[in-house]
Amino acid sequence: MFSNKKFQKAKEIPDENLETDYICPDGDMQYRIHSKNDTYTVSCINHIWRCTCEDYMYAKEKHLGSYFCKHIIKAIIYTFLKEK
Ligand SMILES: [Zn+2]
C-alpha cells in the first residue's frame, strides 16, 4: 500500500508530464513520466505495475506487484480516477 504523503506527491505531478505509450484492450499499459532530470517508464503488464525509478527499484525485491511509487500512483490516478 502507500501513504497519504505519497498520494499527495503523485497528485502534484502535472498531467502534461505524462505520456501514454500504449493501452491494450487486455489491460496492459505503459506510460512515460517526465520529471525535471529524468524520464521514468511505468508499465502494467499482467496486472503487475512496475516503474524504472530508484524508489521502485529499491523496493521491488520485497514487494513485487504490491509496491507503488508515486509514478505508478500517478498513472493509476490518470487512467482510472481522472475527473473528466
Ligand atoms: Zn517510479
Short mmCIF file of N, CA and C and ligand atoms in Angstrom, two decimals:
data_model
loop_
_atom_site.label_atom_id
_atom_site.label_comp_id
_atom_site.label_asym_id
_atom_site.label_seq_id
_atom_site.Cartn_x
_atom_site.Cartn_y
_atom_site.Cartn_z
N MET A 1 0.85 -1.20 0.00
CA MET A 1 0.00 0.00 0.00
C MET A 1 0.88 1.25 0.00
N PHE A 2 0.23 2.38 0.05
CA PHE A 2 1.03 3.61 0.02
C PHE A 2 0.43 4.65 0.96
N SER A 3 1.29 5.57 1.35
CA SER A 3 0.88 6.57 2.34
C SER A 3 0.16 7.73 1.68
N ASN A 4 -0.55 8.50 2.48
CA ASN A 4 -1.20 9.73 2.00
C ASN A 4 -0.19 10.68 1.41
N LYS A 5 1.01 10.70 2.04
CA LYS A 5 2.04 11.61 1.58
C LYS A 5 2.44 11.28 0.15
N LYS A 6 2.58 9.99 -0.11
CA LYS A 6 2.97 9.58 -1.45
C LYS A 6 1.84 9.86 -2.46
N PHE A 7 0.63 9.70 -2.01
CA PHE A 7 -0.52 10.02 -2.85
C PHE A 7 -0.52 11.51 -3.21
N GLN A 8 -0.23 12.34 -2.21
CA GLN A 8 -0.16 13.79 -2.46
C GLN A 8 0.93 14.11 -3.48
N LYS A 9 2.07 13.47 -3.32
CA LYS A 9 3.18 13.69 -4.25
C LYS A 9 2.80 13.29 -5.66
N ALA A 10 2.09 12.20 -5.77
CA ALA A 10 1.65 11.73 -7.09
C ALA A 10 0.70 12.75 -7.71
N LYS A 11 -0.18 13.32 -6.89
CA LYS A 11 -1.15 14.29 -7.40
C LYS A 11 -0.47 15.58 -7.86
N GLU A 12 0.72 15.82 -7.33
CA GLU A 12 1.45 17.03 -7.72
C GLU A 12 2.12 16.91 -9.09
N ILE A 13 2.23 15.70 -9.61
CA ILE A 13 2.80 15.53 -10.95
C ILE A 13 1.76 16.01 -11.96
N PRO A 14 2.12 17.02 -12.77
CA PRO A 14 1.12 17.52 -13.72
C PRO A 14 0.81 16.53 -14.83
N ASP A 15 -0.42 16.54 -15.29
CA ASP A 15 -0.83 15.61 -16.35
C ASP A 15 0.05 15.73 -17.59
N GLU A 16 0.50 16.95 -17.87
CA GLU A 16 1.29 17.12 -19.11
C GLU A 16 2.67 16.48 -19.01
N ASN A 17 3.08 16.04 -17.83
CA ASN A 17 4.34 15.30 -17.69
C ASN A 17 4.19 13.83 -18.02
N LEU A 18 2.96 13.43 -18.27
CA LEU A 18 2.70 12.01 -18.51
C LEU A 18 2.38 11.78 -19.98
N GLU A 19 3.05 10.80 -20.55
CA GLU A 19 2.79 10.43 -21.94
C GLU A 19 2.35 8.97 -21.99
N THR A 20 1.30 8.70 -22.73
CA THR A 20 0.84 7.32 -22.85
C THR A 20 1.59 6.65 -24.00
N ASP A 21 2.25 5.54 -23.71
CA ASP A 21 2.90 4.76 -24.78
C ASP A 21 1.86 3.86 -25.44
N TYR A 22 1.16 3.10 -24.62
CA TYR A 22 0.08 2.27 -25.17
C TYR A 22 -0.86 1.82 -24.06
N ILE A 23 -2.09 1.56 -24.46
CA ILE A 23 -3.04 0.90 -23.57
C ILE A 23 -3.68 -0.21 -24.40
N CYS A 24 -3.47 -1.46 -23.99
CA CYS A 24 -4.00 -2.59 -24.74
C CYS A 24 -5.40 -2.94 -24.21
N PRO A 25 -6.22 -3.54 -25.06
CA PRO A 25 -7.55 -3.95 -24.61
C PRO A 25 -7.50 -4.94 -23.44
N ASP A 26 -6.46 -5.73 -23.35
CA ASP A 26 -6.38 -6.70 -22.25
C ASP A 26 -5.93 -6.07 -20.93
N GLY A 27 -5.67 -4.77 -20.94
CA GLY A 27 -5.36 -4.08 -19.70
C GLY A 27 -3.89 -3.75 -19.52
N ASP A 28 -3.03 -4.33 -20.33
CA ASP A 28 -1.62 -3.95 -20.24
C ASP A 28 -1.47 -2.50 -20.72
N MET A 29 -0.60 -1.76 -20.05
CA MET A 29 -0.40 -0.37 -20.46
C MET A 29 1.00 0.12 -20.08
N GLN A 30 1.40 1.14 -20.78
CA GLN A 30 2.71 1.72 -20.48
C GLN A 30 2.68 3.23 -20.67
N TYR A 31 3.33 3.91 -19.73
CA TYR A 31 3.42 5.36 -19.77
C TYR A 31 4.86 5.80 -19.58
N ARG A 32 5.13 7.01 -20.00
CA ARG A 32 6.37 7.65 -19.62
C ARG A 32 6.04 8.90 -18.80
N ILE A 33 6.74 9.06 -17.69
CA ILE A 33 6.52 10.22 -16.84
C ILE A 33 7.81 11.02 -16.76
N HIS A 34 7.72 12.26 -17.18
CA HIS A 34 8.90 13.12 -17.21
C HIS A 34 9.00 13.90 -15.90
N SER A 35 10.20 13.93 -15.36
CA SER A 35 10.45 14.81 -14.22
C SER A 35 11.56 15.76 -14.64
N LYS A 36 11.98 16.60 -13.72
CA LYS A 36 12.97 17.63 -14.05
C LYS A 36 14.21 17.04 -14.72
N ASN A 37 14.73 15.95 -14.14
CA ASN A 37 16.01 15.41 -14.61
C ASN A 37 15.92 14.08 -15.33
N ASP A 38 14.76 13.48 -15.31
CA ASP A 38 14.68 12.10 -15.78
C ASP A 38 13.33 11.79 -16.41
N THR A 39 13.31 10.69 -17.11
CA THR A 39 12.04 10.15 -17.59
C THR A 39 11.92 8.72 -17.09
N TYR A 40 10.77 8.41 -16.49
CA TYR A 40 10.55 7.08 -15.96
C TYR A 40 9.50 6.36 -16.79
N THR A 41 9.70 5.07 -16.94
CA THR A 41 8.71 4.27 -17.65
C THR A 41 7.89 3.48 -16.64
N VAL A 42 6.59 3.67 -16.70
CA VAL A 42 5.67 2.96 -15.82
C VAL A 42 4.87 2.00 -16.67
N SER A 43 4.82 0.73 -16.26
CA SER A 43 4.05 -0.22 -17.04
C SER A 43 3.19 -1.08 -16.14
N CYS A 44 2.11 -1.57 -16.71
CA CYS A 44 1.28 -2.56 -16.03
C CYS A 44 1.14 -3.73 -16.98
N ILE A 45 1.80 -4.81 -16.66
CA ILE A 45 1.78 -5.99 -17.52
C ILE A 45 1.36 -7.20 -16.69
N ASN A 46 0.36 -7.89 -17.16
CA ASN A 46 -0.23 -9.00 -16.38
C ASN A 46 -0.56 -8.56 -14.95
N HIS A 47 -1.11 -7.37 -14.82
CA HIS A 47 -1.59 -6.83 -13.54
C HIS A 47 -0.47 -6.45 -12.58
N ILE A 48 0.77 -6.50 -13.03
CA ILE A 48 1.86 -6.08 -12.16
C ILE A 48 2.38 -4.73 -12.62
N TRP A 49 2.32 -3.77 -11.71
CA TRP A 49 2.81 -2.43 -12.01
C TRP A 49 4.30 -2.35 -11.73
N ARG A 50 5.01 -1.74 -12.67
CA ARG A 50 6.44 -1.55 -12.49
C ARG A 50 6.82 -0.14 -12.85
N CYS A 51 7.94 0.33 -12.31
CA CYS A 51 8.46 1.64 -12.67
C CYS A 51 9.98 1.53 -12.73
N THR A 52 10.59 2.45 -13.45
CA THR A 52 12.05 2.42 -13.59
C THR A 52 12.76 3.36 -12.62
N CYS A 53 12.02 3.96 -11.70
CA CYS A 53 12.67 4.90 -10.77
C CYS A 53 13.40 4.17 -9.64
N GLU A 54 14.26 4.87 -8.96
CA GLU A 54 15.05 4.28 -7.87
C GLU A 54 14.20 3.81 -6.71
N ASP A 55 13.19 4.59 -6.42
CA ASP A 55 12.28 4.26 -5.32
C ASP A 55 11.69 2.87 -5.55
N TYR A 56 11.22 2.64 -6.77
CA TYR A 56 10.64 1.33 -7.09
C TYR A 56 11.69 0.24 -7.11
N MET A 57 12.82 0.53 -7.74
CA MET A 57 13.89 -0.47 -7.86
C MET A 57 14.34 -0.97 -6.49
N TYR A 58 14.36 -0.05 -5.56
CA TYR A 58 14.81 -0.38 -4.23
C TYR A 58 13.82 -1.31 -3.51
N ALA A 59 12.55 -1.10 -3.76
CA ALA A 59 11.52 -1.83 -3.00
C ALA A 59 11.02 -3.09 -3.69
N LYS A 60 11.29 -3.23 -4.97
CA LYS A 60 10.60 -4.28 -5.73
C LYS A 60 10.94 -5.70 -5.28
N GLU A 61 12.16 -5.89 -4.77
CA GLU A 61 12.57 -7.23 -4.38
C GLU A 61 11.59 -7.83 -3.38
N LYS A 62 11.25 -7.01 -2.42
CA LYS A 62 10.38 -7.48 -1.34
C LYS A 62 8.91 -7.44 -1.72
N HIS A 63 8.58 -6.52 -2.61
CA HIS A 63 7.15 -6.23 -2.80
C HIS A 63 6.75 -6.28 -4.25
N LEU A 64 7.27 -7.21 -5.02
CA LEU A 64 6.91 -7.23 -6.44
C LEU A 64 5.40 -7.31 -6.62
N GLY A 65 4.89 -6.36 -7.37
CA GLY A 65 3.46 -6.36 -7.65
C GLY A 65 2.62 -5.66 -6.61
N SER A 66 3.21 -5.32 -5.48
CA SER A 66 2.42 -4.63 -4.47
C SER A 66 3.09 -3.37 -3.99
N TYR A 67 4.10 -2.93 -4.71
CA TYR A 67 4.73 -1.66 -4.33
C TYR A 67 4.36 -0.59 -5.35
N PHE A 68 3.95 0.56 -4.86
CA PHE A 68 3.51 1.64 -5.73
C PHE A 68 4.33 2.90 -5.46
N CYS A 69 5.21 3.24 -6.38
CA CYS A 69 5.90 4.52 -6.26
C CYS A 69 4.97 5.62 -6.75
N LYS A 70 5.40 6.87 -6.60
CA LYS A 70 4.48 7.96 -6.94
C LYS A 70 4.16 8.00 -8.44
N HIS A 71 5.06 7.49 -9.26
CA HIS A 71 4.79 7.47 -10.70
C HIS A 71 3.68 6.48 -11.05
N ILE A 72 3.74 5.33 -10.40
CA ILE A 72 2.70 4.32 -10.62
C ILE A 72 1.35 4.86 -10.13
N ILE A 73 1.39 5.49 -8.97
CA ILE A 73 0.14 6.06 -8.43
C ILE A 73 -0.41 7.11 -9.39
N LYS A 74 0.50 7.93 -9.91
CA LYS A 74 0.07 8.94 -10.88
C LYS A 74 -0.59 8.29 -12.10
N ALA A 75 0.01 7.25 -12.61
CA ALA A 75 -0.54 6.56 -13.79
C ALA A 75 -1.92 5.98 -13.47
N ILE A 76 -2.08 5.46 -12.26
CA ILE A 76 -3.37 4.88 -11.86
C ILE A 76 -4.43 5.98 -11.74
N ILE A 77 -4.04 7.08 -11.11
CA ILE A 77 -4.98 8.20 -10.98
C ILE A 77 -5.39 8.67 -12.37
N TYR A 78 -4.40 8.84 -13.21
CA TYR A 78 -4.64 9.38 -14.56
C TYR A 78 -5.55 8.46 -15.36
N THR A 79 -5.32 7.17 -15.23
CA THR A 79 -6.07 6.20 -16.03
C THR A 79 -7.47 5.95 -15.50
N PHE A 80 -7.57 5.83 -14.19
CA PHE A 80 -8.84 5.33 -13.64
C PHE A 80 -9.65 6.36 -12.85
N LEU A 81 -8.98 7.37 -12.32
CA LEU A 81 -9.69 8.26 -11.42
C LEU A 81 -9.82 9.69 -11.91
N LYS A 82 -9.36 9.92 -13.11
CA LYS A 82 -9.37 11.28 -13.62
C LYS A 82 -10.79 11.80 -13.79
N GLU A 83 -11.02 13.00 -13.28
CA GLU A 83 -12.33 13.63 -13.48
C GLU A 83 -12.39 14.21 -14.87
N LYS A 84 -13.37 13.79 -15.60
CA LYS A 84 -13.47 14.26 -16.99
C LYS A 84 -14.39 15.47 -17.08
ZN ZN B 1 8.52 5.42 -10.02
#
